[in-house]
Tab-separated table of N, CA and C in Angstrom:
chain	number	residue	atom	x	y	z
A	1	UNK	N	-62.662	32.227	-60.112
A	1	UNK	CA	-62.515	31.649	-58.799
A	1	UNK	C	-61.041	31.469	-58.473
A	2	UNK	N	-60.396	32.065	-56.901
A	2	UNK	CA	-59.543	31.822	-56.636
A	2	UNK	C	-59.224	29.982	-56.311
A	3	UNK	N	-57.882	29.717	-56.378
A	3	UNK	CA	-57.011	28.430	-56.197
A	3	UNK	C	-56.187	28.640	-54.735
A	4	UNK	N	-56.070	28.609	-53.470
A	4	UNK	CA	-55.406	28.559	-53.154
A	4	UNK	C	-54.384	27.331	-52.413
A	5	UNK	N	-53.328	27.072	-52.738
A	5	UNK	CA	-52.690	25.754	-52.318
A	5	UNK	C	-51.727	25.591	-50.982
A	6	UNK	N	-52.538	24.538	-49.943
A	6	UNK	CA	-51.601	24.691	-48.715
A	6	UNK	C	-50.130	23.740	-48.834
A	7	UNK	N	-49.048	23.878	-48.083
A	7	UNK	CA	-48.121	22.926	-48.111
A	7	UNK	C	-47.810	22.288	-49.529
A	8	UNK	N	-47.581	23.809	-50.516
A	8	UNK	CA	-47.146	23.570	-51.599
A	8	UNK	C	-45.966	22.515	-51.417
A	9	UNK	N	-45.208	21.508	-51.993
A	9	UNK	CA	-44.414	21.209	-52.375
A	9	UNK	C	-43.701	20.741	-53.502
A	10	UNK	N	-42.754	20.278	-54.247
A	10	UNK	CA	-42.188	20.051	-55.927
A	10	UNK	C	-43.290	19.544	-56.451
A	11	UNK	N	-43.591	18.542	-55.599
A	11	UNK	CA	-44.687	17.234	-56.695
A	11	UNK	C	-46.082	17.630	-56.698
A	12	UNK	N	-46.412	18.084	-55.297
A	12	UNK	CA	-48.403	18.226	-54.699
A	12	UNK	C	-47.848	19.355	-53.924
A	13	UNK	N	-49.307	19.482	-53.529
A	13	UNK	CA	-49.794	20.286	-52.278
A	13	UNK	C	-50.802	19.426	-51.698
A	14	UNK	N	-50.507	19.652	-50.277
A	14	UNK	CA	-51.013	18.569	-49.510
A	14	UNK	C	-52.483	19.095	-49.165
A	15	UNK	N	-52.999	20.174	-49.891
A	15	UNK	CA	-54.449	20.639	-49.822
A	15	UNK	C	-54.586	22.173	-50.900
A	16	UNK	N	-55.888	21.564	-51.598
A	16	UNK	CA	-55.841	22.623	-52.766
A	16	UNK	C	-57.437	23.283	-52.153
A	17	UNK	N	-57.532	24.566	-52.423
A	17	UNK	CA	-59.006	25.196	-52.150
A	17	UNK	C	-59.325	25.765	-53.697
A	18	UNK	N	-60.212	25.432	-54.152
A	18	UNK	CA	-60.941	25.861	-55.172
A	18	UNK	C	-62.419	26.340	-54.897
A	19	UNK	N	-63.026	27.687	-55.237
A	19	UNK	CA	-63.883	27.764	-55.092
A	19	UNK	C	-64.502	27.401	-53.611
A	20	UNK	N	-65.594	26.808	-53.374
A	20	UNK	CA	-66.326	25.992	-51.524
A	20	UNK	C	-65.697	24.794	-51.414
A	21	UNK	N	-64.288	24.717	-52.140
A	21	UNK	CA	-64.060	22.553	-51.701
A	21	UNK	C	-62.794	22.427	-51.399
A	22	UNK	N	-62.861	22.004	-50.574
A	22	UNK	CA	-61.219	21.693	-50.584
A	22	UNK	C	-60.778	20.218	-50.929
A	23	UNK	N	-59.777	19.734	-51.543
A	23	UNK	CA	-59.316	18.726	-52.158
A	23	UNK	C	-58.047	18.159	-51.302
A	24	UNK	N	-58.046	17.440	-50.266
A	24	UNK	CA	-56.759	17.041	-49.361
A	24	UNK	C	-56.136	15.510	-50.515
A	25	UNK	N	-54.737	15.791	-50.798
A	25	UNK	CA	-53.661	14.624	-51.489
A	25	UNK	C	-54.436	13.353	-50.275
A	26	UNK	N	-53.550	12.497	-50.816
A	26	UNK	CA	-53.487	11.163	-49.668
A	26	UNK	C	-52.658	11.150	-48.646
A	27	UNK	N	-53.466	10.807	-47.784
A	27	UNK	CA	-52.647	11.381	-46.078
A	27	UNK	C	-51.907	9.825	-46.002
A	28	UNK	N	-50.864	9.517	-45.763
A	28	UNK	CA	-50.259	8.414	-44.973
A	28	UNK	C	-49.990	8.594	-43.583
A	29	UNK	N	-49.479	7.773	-42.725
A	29	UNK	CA	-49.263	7.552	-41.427
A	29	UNK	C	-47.757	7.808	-41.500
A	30	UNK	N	-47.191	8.668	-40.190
A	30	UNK	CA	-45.505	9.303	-40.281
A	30	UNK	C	-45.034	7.836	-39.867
A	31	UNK	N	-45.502	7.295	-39.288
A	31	UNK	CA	-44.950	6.130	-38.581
A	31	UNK	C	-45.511	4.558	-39.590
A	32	UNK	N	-44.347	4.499	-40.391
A	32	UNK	CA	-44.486	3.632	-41.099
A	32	UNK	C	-44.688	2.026	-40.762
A	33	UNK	N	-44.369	1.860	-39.130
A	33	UNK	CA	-44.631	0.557	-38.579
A	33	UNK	C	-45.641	0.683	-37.728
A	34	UNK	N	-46.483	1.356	-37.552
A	34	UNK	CA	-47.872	1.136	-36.789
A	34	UNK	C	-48.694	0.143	-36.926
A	35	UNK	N	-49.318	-0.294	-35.981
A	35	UNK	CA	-50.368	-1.472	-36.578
A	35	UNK	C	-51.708	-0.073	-37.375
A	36	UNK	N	-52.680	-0.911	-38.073
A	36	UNK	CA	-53.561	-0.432	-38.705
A	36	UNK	C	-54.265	0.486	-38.064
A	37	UNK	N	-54.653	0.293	-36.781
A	37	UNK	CA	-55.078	1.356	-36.088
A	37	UNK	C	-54.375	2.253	-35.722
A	38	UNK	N	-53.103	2.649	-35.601
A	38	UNK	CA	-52.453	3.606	-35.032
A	38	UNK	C	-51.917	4.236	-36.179
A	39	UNK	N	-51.713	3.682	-37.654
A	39	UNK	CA	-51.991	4.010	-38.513
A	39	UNK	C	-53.252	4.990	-39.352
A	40	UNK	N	-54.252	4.760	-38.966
A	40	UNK	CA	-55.731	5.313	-39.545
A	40	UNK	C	-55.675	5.989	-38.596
A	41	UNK	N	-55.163	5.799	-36.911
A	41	UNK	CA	-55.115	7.194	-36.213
A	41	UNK	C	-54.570	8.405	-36.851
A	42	UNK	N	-53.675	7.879	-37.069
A	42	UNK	CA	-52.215	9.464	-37.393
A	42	UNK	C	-53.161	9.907	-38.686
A	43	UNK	N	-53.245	8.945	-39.664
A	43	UNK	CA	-54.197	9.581	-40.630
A	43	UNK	C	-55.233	10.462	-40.902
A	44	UNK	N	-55.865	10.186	-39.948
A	44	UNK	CA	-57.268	10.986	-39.261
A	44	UNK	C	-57.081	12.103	-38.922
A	45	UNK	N	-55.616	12.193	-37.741
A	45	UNK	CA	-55.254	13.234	-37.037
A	45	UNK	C	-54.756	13.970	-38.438
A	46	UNK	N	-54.150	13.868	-39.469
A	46	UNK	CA	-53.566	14.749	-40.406
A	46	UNK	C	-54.634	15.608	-41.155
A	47	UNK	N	-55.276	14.647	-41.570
A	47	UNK	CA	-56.693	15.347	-42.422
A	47	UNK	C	-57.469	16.256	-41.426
A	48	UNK	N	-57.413	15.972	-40.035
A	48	UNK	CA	-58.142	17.268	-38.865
A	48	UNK	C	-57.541	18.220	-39.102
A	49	UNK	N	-55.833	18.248	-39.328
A	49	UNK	CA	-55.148	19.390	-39.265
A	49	UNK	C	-54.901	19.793	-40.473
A	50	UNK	N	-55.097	19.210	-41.483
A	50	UNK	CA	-55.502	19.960	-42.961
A	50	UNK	C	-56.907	20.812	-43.156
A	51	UNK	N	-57.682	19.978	-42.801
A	51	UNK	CA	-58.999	20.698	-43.133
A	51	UNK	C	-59.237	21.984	-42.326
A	52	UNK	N	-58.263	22.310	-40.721
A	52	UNK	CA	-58.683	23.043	-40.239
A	52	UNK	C	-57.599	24.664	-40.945
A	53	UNK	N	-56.629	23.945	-41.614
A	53	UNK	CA	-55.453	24.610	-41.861
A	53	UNK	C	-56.109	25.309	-42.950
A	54	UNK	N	-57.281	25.188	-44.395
A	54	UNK	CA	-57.766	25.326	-45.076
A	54	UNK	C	-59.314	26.115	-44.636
A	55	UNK	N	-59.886	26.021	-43.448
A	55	UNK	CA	-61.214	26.262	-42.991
A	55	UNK	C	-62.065	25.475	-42.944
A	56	UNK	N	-61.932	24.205	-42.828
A	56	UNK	CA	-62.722	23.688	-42.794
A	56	UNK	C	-62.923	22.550	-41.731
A	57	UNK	N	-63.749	21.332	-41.897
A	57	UNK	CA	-63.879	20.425	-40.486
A	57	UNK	C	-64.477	19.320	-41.101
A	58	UNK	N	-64.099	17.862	-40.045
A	58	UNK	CA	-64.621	16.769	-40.852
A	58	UNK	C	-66.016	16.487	-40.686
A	59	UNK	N	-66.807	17.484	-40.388
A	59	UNK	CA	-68.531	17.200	-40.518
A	59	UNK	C	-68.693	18.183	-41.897
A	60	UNK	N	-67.750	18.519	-42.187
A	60	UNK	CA	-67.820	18.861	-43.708
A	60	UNK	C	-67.494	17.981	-44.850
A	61	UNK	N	-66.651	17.225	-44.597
A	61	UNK	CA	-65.687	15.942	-45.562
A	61	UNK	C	-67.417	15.927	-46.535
A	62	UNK	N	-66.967	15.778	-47.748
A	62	UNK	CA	-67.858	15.112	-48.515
A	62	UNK	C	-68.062	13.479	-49.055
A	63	UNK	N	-66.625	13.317	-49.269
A	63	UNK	CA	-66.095	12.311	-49.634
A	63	UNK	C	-64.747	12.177	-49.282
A	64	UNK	N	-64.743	10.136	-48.715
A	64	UNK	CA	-63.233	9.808	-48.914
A	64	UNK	C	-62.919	8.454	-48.960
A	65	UNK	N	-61.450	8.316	-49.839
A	65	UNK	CA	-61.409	7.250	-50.525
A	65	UNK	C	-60.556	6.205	-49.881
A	66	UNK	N	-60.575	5.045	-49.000
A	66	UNK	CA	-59.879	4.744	-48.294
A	66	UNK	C	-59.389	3.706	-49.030
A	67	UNK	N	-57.436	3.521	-49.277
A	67	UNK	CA	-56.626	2.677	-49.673
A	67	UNK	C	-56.451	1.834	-48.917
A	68	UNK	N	-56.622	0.510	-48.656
A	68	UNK	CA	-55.645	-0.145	-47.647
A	68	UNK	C	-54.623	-1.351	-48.247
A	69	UNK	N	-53.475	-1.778	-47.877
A	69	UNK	CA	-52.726	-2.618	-48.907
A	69	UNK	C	-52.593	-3.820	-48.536
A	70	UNK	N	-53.898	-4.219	-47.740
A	70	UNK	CA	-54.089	-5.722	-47.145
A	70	UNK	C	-55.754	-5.499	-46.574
A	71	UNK	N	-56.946	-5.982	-47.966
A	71	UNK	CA	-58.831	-5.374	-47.835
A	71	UNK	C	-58.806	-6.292	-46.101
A	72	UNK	N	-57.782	-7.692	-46.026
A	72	UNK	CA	-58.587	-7.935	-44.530
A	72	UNK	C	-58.091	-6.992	-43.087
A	73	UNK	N	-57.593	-5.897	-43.522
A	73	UNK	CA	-57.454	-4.592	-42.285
A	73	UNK	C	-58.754	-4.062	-42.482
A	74	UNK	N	-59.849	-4.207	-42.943
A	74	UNK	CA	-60.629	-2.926	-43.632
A	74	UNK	C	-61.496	-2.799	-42.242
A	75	UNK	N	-61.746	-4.153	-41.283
A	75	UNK	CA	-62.933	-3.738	-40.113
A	75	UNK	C	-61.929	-3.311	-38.935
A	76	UNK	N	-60.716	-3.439	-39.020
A	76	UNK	CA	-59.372	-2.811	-37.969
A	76	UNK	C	-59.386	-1.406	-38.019
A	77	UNK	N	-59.517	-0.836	-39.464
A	77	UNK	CA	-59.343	0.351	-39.951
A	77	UNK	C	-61.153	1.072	-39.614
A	78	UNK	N	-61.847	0.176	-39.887
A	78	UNK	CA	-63.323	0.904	-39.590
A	78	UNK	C	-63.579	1.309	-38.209
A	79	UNK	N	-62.885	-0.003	-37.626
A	79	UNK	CA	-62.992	0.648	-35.719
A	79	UNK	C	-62.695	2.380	-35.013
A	80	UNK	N	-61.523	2.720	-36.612
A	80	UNK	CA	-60.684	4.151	-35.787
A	80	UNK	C	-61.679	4.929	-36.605
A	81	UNK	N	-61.816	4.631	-37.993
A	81	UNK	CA	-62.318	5.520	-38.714
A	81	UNK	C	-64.039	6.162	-38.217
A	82	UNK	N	-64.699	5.017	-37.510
A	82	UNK	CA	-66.161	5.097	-37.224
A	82	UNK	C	-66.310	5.725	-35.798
A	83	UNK	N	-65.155	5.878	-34.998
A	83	UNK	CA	-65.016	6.569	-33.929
A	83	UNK	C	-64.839	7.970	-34.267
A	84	UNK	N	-63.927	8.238	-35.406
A	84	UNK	CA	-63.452	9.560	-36.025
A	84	UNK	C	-64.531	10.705	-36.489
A	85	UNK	N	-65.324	9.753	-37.496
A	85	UNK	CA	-66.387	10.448	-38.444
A	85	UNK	C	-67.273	11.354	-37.299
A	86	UNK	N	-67.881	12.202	-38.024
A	86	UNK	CA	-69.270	13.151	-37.449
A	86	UNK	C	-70.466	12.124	-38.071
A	87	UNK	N	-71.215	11.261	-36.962
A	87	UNK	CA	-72.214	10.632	-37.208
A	87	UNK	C	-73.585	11.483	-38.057
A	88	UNK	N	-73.692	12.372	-37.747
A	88	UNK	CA	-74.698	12.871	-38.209
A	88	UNK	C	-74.308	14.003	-39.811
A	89	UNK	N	-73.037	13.564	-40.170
A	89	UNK	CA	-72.669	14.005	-41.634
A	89	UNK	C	-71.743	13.141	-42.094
A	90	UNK	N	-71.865	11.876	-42.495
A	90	UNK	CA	-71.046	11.210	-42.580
A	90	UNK	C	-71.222	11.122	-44.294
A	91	UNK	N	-69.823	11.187	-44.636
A	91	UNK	CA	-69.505	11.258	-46.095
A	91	UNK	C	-69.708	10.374	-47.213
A	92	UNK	N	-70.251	10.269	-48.630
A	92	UNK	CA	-69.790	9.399	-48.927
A	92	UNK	C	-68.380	8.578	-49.201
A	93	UNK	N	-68.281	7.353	-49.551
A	93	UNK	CA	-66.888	6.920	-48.970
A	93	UNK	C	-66.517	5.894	-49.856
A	94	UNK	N	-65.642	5.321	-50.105
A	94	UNK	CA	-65.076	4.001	-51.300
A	94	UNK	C	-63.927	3.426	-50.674
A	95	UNK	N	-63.665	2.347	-50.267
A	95	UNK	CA	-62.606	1.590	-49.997
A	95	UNK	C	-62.196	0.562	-50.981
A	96	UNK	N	-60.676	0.654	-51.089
A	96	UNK	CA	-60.216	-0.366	-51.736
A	96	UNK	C	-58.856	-0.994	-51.807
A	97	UNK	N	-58.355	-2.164	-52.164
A	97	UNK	CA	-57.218	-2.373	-52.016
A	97	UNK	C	-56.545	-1.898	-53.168
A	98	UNK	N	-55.190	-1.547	-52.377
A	98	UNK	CA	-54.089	-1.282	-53.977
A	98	UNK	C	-52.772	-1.236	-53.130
A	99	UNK	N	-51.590	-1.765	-53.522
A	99	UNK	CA	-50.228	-1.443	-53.409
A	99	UNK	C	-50.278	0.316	-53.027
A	100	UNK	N	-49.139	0.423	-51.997
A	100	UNK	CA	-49.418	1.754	-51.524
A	100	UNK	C	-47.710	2.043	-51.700
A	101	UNK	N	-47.268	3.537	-51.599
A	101	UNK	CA	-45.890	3.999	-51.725
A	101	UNK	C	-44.866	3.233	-51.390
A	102	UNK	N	-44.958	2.576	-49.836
A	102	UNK	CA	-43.741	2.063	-49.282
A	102	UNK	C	-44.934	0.918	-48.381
A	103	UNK	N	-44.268	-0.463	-49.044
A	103	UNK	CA	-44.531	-1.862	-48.565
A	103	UNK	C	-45.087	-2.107	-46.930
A	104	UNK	N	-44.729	-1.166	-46.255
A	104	UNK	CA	-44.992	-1.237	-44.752
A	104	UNK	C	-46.036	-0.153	-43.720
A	105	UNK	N	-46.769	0.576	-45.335
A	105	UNK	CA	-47.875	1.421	-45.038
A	105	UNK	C	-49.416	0.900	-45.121
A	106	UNK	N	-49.888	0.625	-44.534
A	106	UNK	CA	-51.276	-0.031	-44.334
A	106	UNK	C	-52.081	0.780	-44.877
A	107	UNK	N	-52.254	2.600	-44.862
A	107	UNK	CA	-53.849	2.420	-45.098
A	107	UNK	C	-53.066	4.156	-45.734
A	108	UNK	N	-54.150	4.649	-46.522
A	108	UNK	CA	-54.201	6.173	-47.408
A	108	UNK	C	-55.372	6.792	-47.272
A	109	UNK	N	-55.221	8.210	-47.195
A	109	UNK	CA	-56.872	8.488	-47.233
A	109	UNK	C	-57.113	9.777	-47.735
A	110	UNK	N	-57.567	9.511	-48.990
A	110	UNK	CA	-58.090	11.021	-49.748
A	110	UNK	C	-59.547	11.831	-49.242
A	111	UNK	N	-59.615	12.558	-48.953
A	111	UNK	CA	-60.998	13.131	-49.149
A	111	UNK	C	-60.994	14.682	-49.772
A	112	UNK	N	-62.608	14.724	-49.782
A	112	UNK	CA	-63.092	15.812	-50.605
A	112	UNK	C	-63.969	16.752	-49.427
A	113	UNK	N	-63.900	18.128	-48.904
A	113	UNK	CA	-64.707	18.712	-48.100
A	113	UNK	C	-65.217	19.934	-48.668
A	114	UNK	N	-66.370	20.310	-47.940
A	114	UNK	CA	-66.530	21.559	-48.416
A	114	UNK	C	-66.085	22.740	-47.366
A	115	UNK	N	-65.714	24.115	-47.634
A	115	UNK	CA	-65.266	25.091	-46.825
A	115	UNK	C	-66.650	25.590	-45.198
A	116	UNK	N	-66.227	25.512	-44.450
A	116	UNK	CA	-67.108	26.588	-43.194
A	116	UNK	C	-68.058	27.362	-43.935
């Protein structure tokens, strides 16, 4: 089975294809002072443009793992995220708190999709 890796860079690639799955790193928000929602926006918007960059779409997402670095954002963050999702394929999912890269980033978001 081919590997192919998008937006190789030194450390990651910001999306790996193996085989039917694609594997997207953790998306952060460019705008490190957003409130939580405009935050989980940009987030959202990155993983659209990964998955489509790879072939794929978020009524495919299988799974994703949502970081946030303060759990009482988590129903701020559900407002963008539950607008975002494909209701009728909605992924499984895990949220949790943890210290994130840089002190003034609210929320991370890994997921797992499968290819078109």
């Amino acid at each position: 089975m081919s590997i192919t890796r998008y937006q190789p860079g030194k450390r990651m690639s910001q999306a790996v294809v193996h085989g039917n799955t694609v594997y997207l790193a953790g998306q952060v928000a460019a705008d490190y002072h957003g409130s939580i929602e405009k935050q989980t926006a940009e987030v959202l918007e990155a993983i659209d443009r990964l998955l489509a960059e790879a072939g794929s779409h978020k009524s495919k997402v299988l799974f994703c793992q949502v970081v946030l670095n303060n759990i009482a954002d988590f129903a701020a963050m559900n407002t963008v995220y539950d607008a975002w999702i494909d209701p009728a394929n909605p992924p499984a999912r895990a949220a949790i708190e943890a210290r994130l890269a840089h002190p003034a980033l609210k929320v991370e978001i890994i997921a797992v999709a499968a290819l078109d």
